[in-house]
Amino acid sequence: MTDEVHYRTCPLCEATCGLELTMRDGTVVRVRGDRNDVFSKGYICPKGSLLHKLADDPDRLRSPLIKRDGEFVEATWDEAFAAVAEGLGRVWDAGDRNAVAVYLGNPTVHNLGAMLGTKPFLRALGTRNLYSASTVDQMPRHVSSGAMFGRPDSIPVPDLDRTDYLLMLGANPAESNGSLCTAPDFMGRVAAIRARGGRVVVVDPRRTRTVHAADEHVTIRPGTDAWWLGAIVTEIARGPGCNLGALAPHVSGLDEVLDALGPLDAASVAERCGIDAATTRRIAVALRAAPTAAVYGRIGTHTTEWGTLASWLADVINVITGNLDRPGGAMFPTPAIAPSDEAREPGGRGWTAGRWASRVRGVPEVRGEFPVATLADEIETPGPGRVRALITHAGNPVRSAPNSERLDRALASLEFMVSIDIYLNETTRHADVILPSPSPLAKAHCDLAFMGLSVRNVVNYSPAIRPADHPDEPGLGDFEIFATLALIASGLVPDADRGIVTGLMVSALATEGGFDVDHETAAATNQPPVEAILDLMLRRGWAGLTLDDLRAHPHGIDLGALVPRLPAMLRTPSGTVELAAPPIMREAERLVAALATPPAGGLVLVGRRHERSNNSWMHNIERLVSGRSRCTLEINPEDACAAGIADGDEALVESAAGSLVATAEVTDAIARGTVCLPHGWGHDVAGTRQRTAASTAGVNSNVLTTDDVIDPLSGNARLNGIPVSVRAVAPAD
Ligand SMILES: Nc1nc2c(c(=O)[nH]1)N[C@H]1C(S)=C(S)[C@@H](COP(=O)(O)OP(=O)(O)OC[C@H]3O[C@@H](n4cnc5c(=O)[nH]c(N)nc54)[C@H](O)[C@@H]3O)O[C@H]1N2
Ligand SMILES: Nc1nc2c(c(=O)[nH]1)N[C@H]1C(S)=C(S)[C@@H](COP(=O)(O)OP(=O)(O)OC[C@H]3O[C@@H](n4cnc5c(=O)[nH]c(N)nc54)[C@H](O)[C@@H]3O)O[C@H]1N2
Ligand code: SF4
Ligand SMILES: [Mo]
């Protein structure tokens, strides 16, 4: 009995911690933080330390499933792909490629094979009905970056390790470990800001664990961040004045922005935001005076009706305080796979959304996607172009999308559905065929997305440590699954030799990436397809690495602190940071006008995360869900008293979308007027196969979120600030 030690990056959240896995006789017996990881230096959270429990979960799918007479039965891959070809073929035969929709969930971005496989798969599919978790998450950030920098994927991150002043809104990294800011041990880095004499301010309607670690807590009315950030801009301009510093020659549109935002100031927004004018002015002055500062907004700020504006305004503040693109401010990472900026002139074609619009609600496409908030419309509304079939990958929209009960019914009405997932859950139970992905141990891993969102330039590669044909693994990887689906979508036989199928995908990706296939691939060809492509991408990146370099560094390679990238990285037509893009300015006008309309009054609902949960999953891991239920309705003592509710009572929560009963947790950690329920629960429906999750079911908060209100520029759903009423459950209820 010999122990083998393996190192790999945790694929569960954006923090990308290095793990040390001890394997005995082919089984992982222990997971610890990798103390030698160049980035995480031993940090780990409870989810990462139970990664092997996910791999060993007896409920995780080991073989494809086909629904026959309403029951799932195990099938071979060939049978499953034949069923997919037959089911999708029936829909395509009617002549409309858009009738097959796709939904890509959050773990898709944490999955190397899927990241590489989706593009050729989507091209083969040829549908405009593409949906993803991005429109219940970060789409506003892409839109504001597209407008300002001409690059929707270039998102500045707070330079946590060097900043003197961090203003965080709608983020709770003490639970989430950070998002759109890859920083293992985020809270250690926050503590270090304070230890070196800096200041941390958190804007949140709840007194979170992040608040406890900060210097100052500003409570805000949900959904009002954009007004408040607008007021900060005005107060800086009117008070100490803007100071663009070295940015000045590279910025355009500032006067227009200041004019438009003029009506928003500390006094005019005070009542709407619930923040007194003196506090707003003080923070504006402090941001401007700090040697360096960064404004960072996340889920609470982006998943509102004003998500894009709030995202834009955070960066406007970073610009007018001279902090965009400077050490200690908000900086652009330089991923190891990105070509060098050097020798590139700033400027380009810019970026636009709305190249086409959705059929039913006429909402613009953004990055080729429609909002998941309108997926049910597209399924339910009859007529030409109706969505009749759906393919999901690593998504649980029946728990994560707004007005989820409606989407649940819509999925049940589909003519055909395929899910690529590791579980039979609330969404995948609607599928006709489920194609199982391997466990994290059987996948090669490299964070293609998160190296572009990281507070240091770091790169890691983890090979699979379990063979694909391990008895606890389904056999095919996500890349191979997408490759076969692409083949089916191209009208070819699904049981073609899989080596040939993936080979075709590799050459398609290589050609598309502009690689000199003969030359560059020579070194890369004798590798599995996913590794071959990754190798090519690395070879072309500015760091000049090869996959063998990464293999030789199992604790990762640190390529250093972030470096300034302006103006060379800009792709706007003017070659400047365009602060006043016309769609943004029109939306800013709407924001200013909306200040005059008083809010409805009554309670509003927000969400929260917990360190031991991961969106709608990881709830089948006993050690993560044991103990007291964390799916409670937080309510302020005064609101509870008004509703006649005591701690532990069952409370009826109603919204325009639906109602549910949740256990009340009376706490002054939540501001008056706001109630809070985490999302991703409600595991007690029939037809799933997650026994542990079902026994700690909780309730599904997206029964309450409505799908009618979206951020118009990004299509992002409003998931925070939902008007609700709460009352004690009467015996008759
Ligand atoms: N443990 C764990 N980690 C996760 C996840 C998970 O489910 N569990 N999910 C991952 C994913 S997909 C993401 S996107 C990230 C998200 O990471 P975060 O953005 O840090 O998300 P949350 O932890 O939900 O924190 C959001 C905060 O916003 C506050 N809030 C709500 N409404 C408003 C508002 O209108 N204004 C302001 N200023 N604040 C508001 C809430 O009270 C809450 O404290 O976390 C990732 N990491
Ligand atoms: N009310 C409210 N709703 C929210 C949020 C909120 O804060 N409040 N947050 C939103 C956010 S930020 C996000 S990102 C979304 C998430 O929304 P989704 O991505 O739709 O849902 P997840 O809960 O992340 O579901 C992930 C699915 O992937 C599967 N899975 C896990 N690993 C793998 C794998 O390796 N391969 C495959 N094929 N499948 C895998 C899991 O079994 C699960 O079915 O939820 C959003 N919904
Ligand atoms: S913080 Fe995120 S990446 Fe790190 S161990 Fe936990 S789940 Fe994994
Ligand atoms: Mo997310």
mmCIF file of N, CA and C in Angstrom, residues 184-227:
data_model
loop_
_atom_site.group_PDB
_atom_site.id
_atom_site.type_symbol
_atom_site.label_atom_id
_atom_site.label_comp_id
_atom_site.label_asym_id
_atom_site.label_seq_id
_atom_site.Cartn_x
_atom_site.Cartn_y
_atom_site.Cartn_z
ATOM 1 N N PRO A 184 -7.200 33.441 -4.426
ATOM 2 C CA PRO A 184 -7.296 32.465 -3.331
ATOM 3 C C PRO A 184 -6.947 33.120 -2.002
ATOM 4 N N ASP A 185 -7.690 32.756 -0.962
ATOM 5 C CA ASP A 185 -7.577 33.420 0.335
ATOM 6 C C ASP A 185 -7.874 34.913 0.192
ATOM 7 N N PHE A 186 -8.969 35.210 -0.437
ATOM 8 C CA PHE A 186 -9.407 36.598 -0.657
ATOM 9 C C PHE A 186 -9.391 37.355 0.674
ATOM 10 N N MET A 187 -9.938 36.708 1.719
ATOM 11 C CA MET A 187 -10.060 37.433 2.984
ATOM 12 C C MET A 187 -8.712 37.657 3.652
ATOM 13 N N GLY A 188 -7.754 36.768 3.414
ATOM 14 C CA GLY A 188 -6.395 37.010 3.901
ATOM 15 C C GLY A 188 -5.820 38.252 3.231
ATOM 16 N N ARG A 189 -6.143 38.397 1.966
ATOM 17 C CA ARG A 189 -5.648 39.568 1.227
ATOM 18 C C ARG A 189 -6.352 40.843 1.710
ATOM 19 N N VAL A 190 -7.641 40.710 2.070
ATOM 20 C CA VAL A 190 -8.370 41.852 2.629
ATOM 21 C C VAL A 190 -7.746 42.248 3.977
ATOM 22 N N ALA A 191 -7.448 41.243 4.803
ATOM 23 C CA ALA A 191 -6.826 41.542 6.102
ATOM 24 C C ALA A 191 -5.481 42.238 5.896
ATOM 25 N N ALA A 192 -4.764 41.840 4.844
ATOM 26 C CA ALA A 192 -3.451 42.444 4.588
ATOM 27 C C ALA A 192 -3.573 43.913 4.194
ATOM 28 N N ILE A 193 -4.660 44.278 3.514
ATOM 29 C CA ILE A 193 -4.866 45.692 3.162
ATOM 30 C C ILE A 193 -4.896 46.524 4.446
ATOM 31 N N ARG A 194 -5.664 46.014 5.411
ATOM 32 C CA ARG A 194 -5.796 46.755 6.666
ATOM 33 C C ARG A 194 -4.493 46.725 7.453
ATOM 34 N N ALA A 195 -3.807 45.568 7.418
ATOM 35 C CA ALA A 195 -2.555 45.451 8.169
ATOM 36 C C ALA A 195 -1.507 46.440 7.656
ATOM 37 N N ARG A 196 -1.573 46.786 6.348
ATOM 38 C CA ARG A 196 -0.567 47.735 5.865
ATOM 39 C C ARG A 196 -1.090 49.172 5.901
ATOM 40 N N GLY A 197 -2.171 49.370 6.649
ATOM 41 C CA GLY A 197 -2.652 50.731 6.880
ATOM 42 C C GLY A 197 -3.723 51.195 5.910
ATOM 43 N N GLY A 198 -4.207 50.282 5.063
ATOM 44 C CA GLY A 198 -5.250 50.639 4.098
ATOM 45 C C GLY A 198 -6.638 50.539 4.720
ATOM 46 N N ARG A 199 -7.659 50.766 3.892
ATOM 47 C CA ARG A 199 -9.031 50.794 4.391
ATOM 48 C C ARG A 199 -9.941 49.962 3.492
ATOM 49 N N VAL A 200 -10.859 49.256 4.133
ATOM 50 C CA VAL A 200 -11.800 48.407 3.392
ATOM 51 C C VAL A 200 -13.222 48.800 3.773
ATOM 52 N N VAL A 201 -14.009 49.149 2.765
ATOM 53 C CA VAL A 201 -15.398 49.572 2.984
ATOM 54 C C VAL A 201 -16.309 48.621 2.217
ATOM 55 N N VAL A 202 -17.346 48.114 2.891
ATOM 56 C CA VAL A 202 -18.262 47.165 2.253
ATOM 57 C C VAL A 202 -19.671 47.752 2.223
ATOM 58 N N VAL A 203 -20.274 47.741 1.042
ATOM 59 C CA VAL A 203 -21.633 48.250 0.862
ATOM 60 C C VAL A 203 -22.553 47.057 0.636
ATOM 61 N N ASP A 204 -23.443 46.811 1.579
ATOM 62 C CA ASP A 204 -24.255 45.585 1.540
ATOM 63 C C ASP A 204 -25.435 45.775 2.481
ATOM 64 N N PRO A 205 -26.638 45.325 2.091
ATOM 65 C CA PRO A 205 -27.755 45.434 3.034
ATOM 66 C C PRO A 205 -27.616 44.496 4.236
ATOM 67 N N ARG A 206 -26.633 43.596 4.175
ATOM 68 C CA ARG A 206 -26.461 42.640 5.278
ATOM 69 C C ARG A 206 -25.098 42.821 5.930
ATOM 70 N N ARG A 207 -25.064 42.534 7.249
ATOM 71 C CA ARG A 207 -23.783 42.546 7.959
ATOM 72 C C ARG A 207 -23.171 41.150 7.806
ATOM 73 N N THR A 208 -22.374 40.992 6.774
ATOM 74 C CA THR A 208 -21.846 39.683 6.398
ATOM 75 C C THR A 208 -20.526 39.419 7.118
ATOM 76 N N ARG A 209 -19.983 38.237 6.912
ATOM 77 C CA ARG A 209 -18.644 37.949 7.453
ATOM 78 C C ARG A 209 -17.596 38.842 6.804
ATOM 79 N N THR A 210 -17.834 39.237 5.559
ATOM 80 C CA THR A 210 -16.912 40.187 4.911
ATOM 81 C C THR A 210 -16.968 41.532 5.627
ATOM 82 N N VAL A 211 -18.178 41.942 6.001
ATOM 83 C CA VAL A 211 -18.332 43.206 6.734
ATOM 84 C C VAL A 211 -17.538 43.139 8.040
ATOM 85 N N HIS A 212 -17.613 42.011 8.707
ATOM 86 C CA HIS A 212 -16.893 41.883 9.983
ATOM 87 C C HIS A 212 -15.392 42.079 9.804
ATOM 88 N N ALA A 213 -14.890 41.776 8.618
ATOM 89 C CA ALA A 213 -13.449 41.896 8.369
ATOM 90 C C ALA A 213 -13.070 43.262 7.803
ATOM 91 N N ALA A 214 -14.052 44.164 7.682
ATOM 92 C CA ALA A 214 -13.801 45.460 7.030
ATOM 93 C C ALA A 214 -13.700 46.581 8.059
ATOM 94 N N ASP A 215 -13.298 47.771 7.603
ATOM 95 C CA ASP A 215 -13.263 48.940 8.468
ATOM 96 C C ASP A 215 -14.633 49.571 8.605
ATOM 97 N N GLU A 216 -15.407 49.486 7.535
ATOM 98 C CA GLU A 216 -16.675 50.223 7.534
ATOM 99 C C GLU A 216 -17.738 49.456 6.766
ATOM 100 N N HIS A 217 -18.954 49.500 7.292
ATOM 101 C CA HIS A 217 -20.101 48.888 6.632
ATOM 102 C C HIS A 217 -21.101 49.968 6.274
ATOM 103 N N VAL A 218 -21.466 50.036 5.019
ATOM 104 C CA VAL A 218 -22.502 50.961 4.576
ATOM 105 C C VAL A 218 -23.696 50.106 4.157
ATOM 106 N N THR A 219 -24.827 50.262 4.858
ATOM 107 C CA THR A 219 -26.001 49.489 4.434
ATOM 108 C C THR A 219 -26.705 50.260 3.319
ATOM 109 N N ILE A 220 -27.152 49.517 2.329
ATOM 110 C CA ILE A 220 -27.770 50.145 1.158
ATOM 111 C C ILE A 220 -29.085 49.448 0.854
ATOM 112 N N ARG A 221 -30.061 50.196 0.317
ATOM 113 C CA ARG A 221 -31.306 49.558 -0.144
ATOM 114 C C ARG A 221 -30.981 48.748 -1.385
ATOM 115 N N PRO A 222 -31.439 47.507 -1.428
ATOM 116 C CA PRO A 222 -31.138 46.654 -2.585
ATOM 117 C C PRO A 222 -31.560 47.311 -3.906
ATOM 118 N N GLY A 223 -30.738 47.100 -4.912
ATOM 119 C CA GLY A 223 -31.083 47.565 -6.255
ATOM 120 C C GLY A 223 -30.721 49.011 -6.529
ATOM 121 N N THR A 224 -30.098 49.691 -5.563
ATOM 122 C CA THR A 224 -29.878 51.137 -5.737
ATOM 123 C C THR A 224 -28.396 51.501 -5.899
ATOM 124 N N ASP A 225 -27.527 50.535 -6.097
ATOM 125 C CA ASP A 225 -26.090 50.819 -6.183
ATOM 126 C C ASP A 225 -25.749 51.820 -7.287
ATOM 127 N N ALA A 226 -26.453 51.732 -8.423
ATOM 128 C CA ALA A 226 -26.103 52.610 -9.547
ATOM 129 C C ALA A 226 -26.319 54.073 -9.170
ATOM 130 N N TRP A 227 -27.417 54.362 -8.478
ATOM 131 C CA TRP A 227 -27.644 55.756 -8.055
ATOM 132 C C TRP A 227 -26.520 56.212 -7.128
#
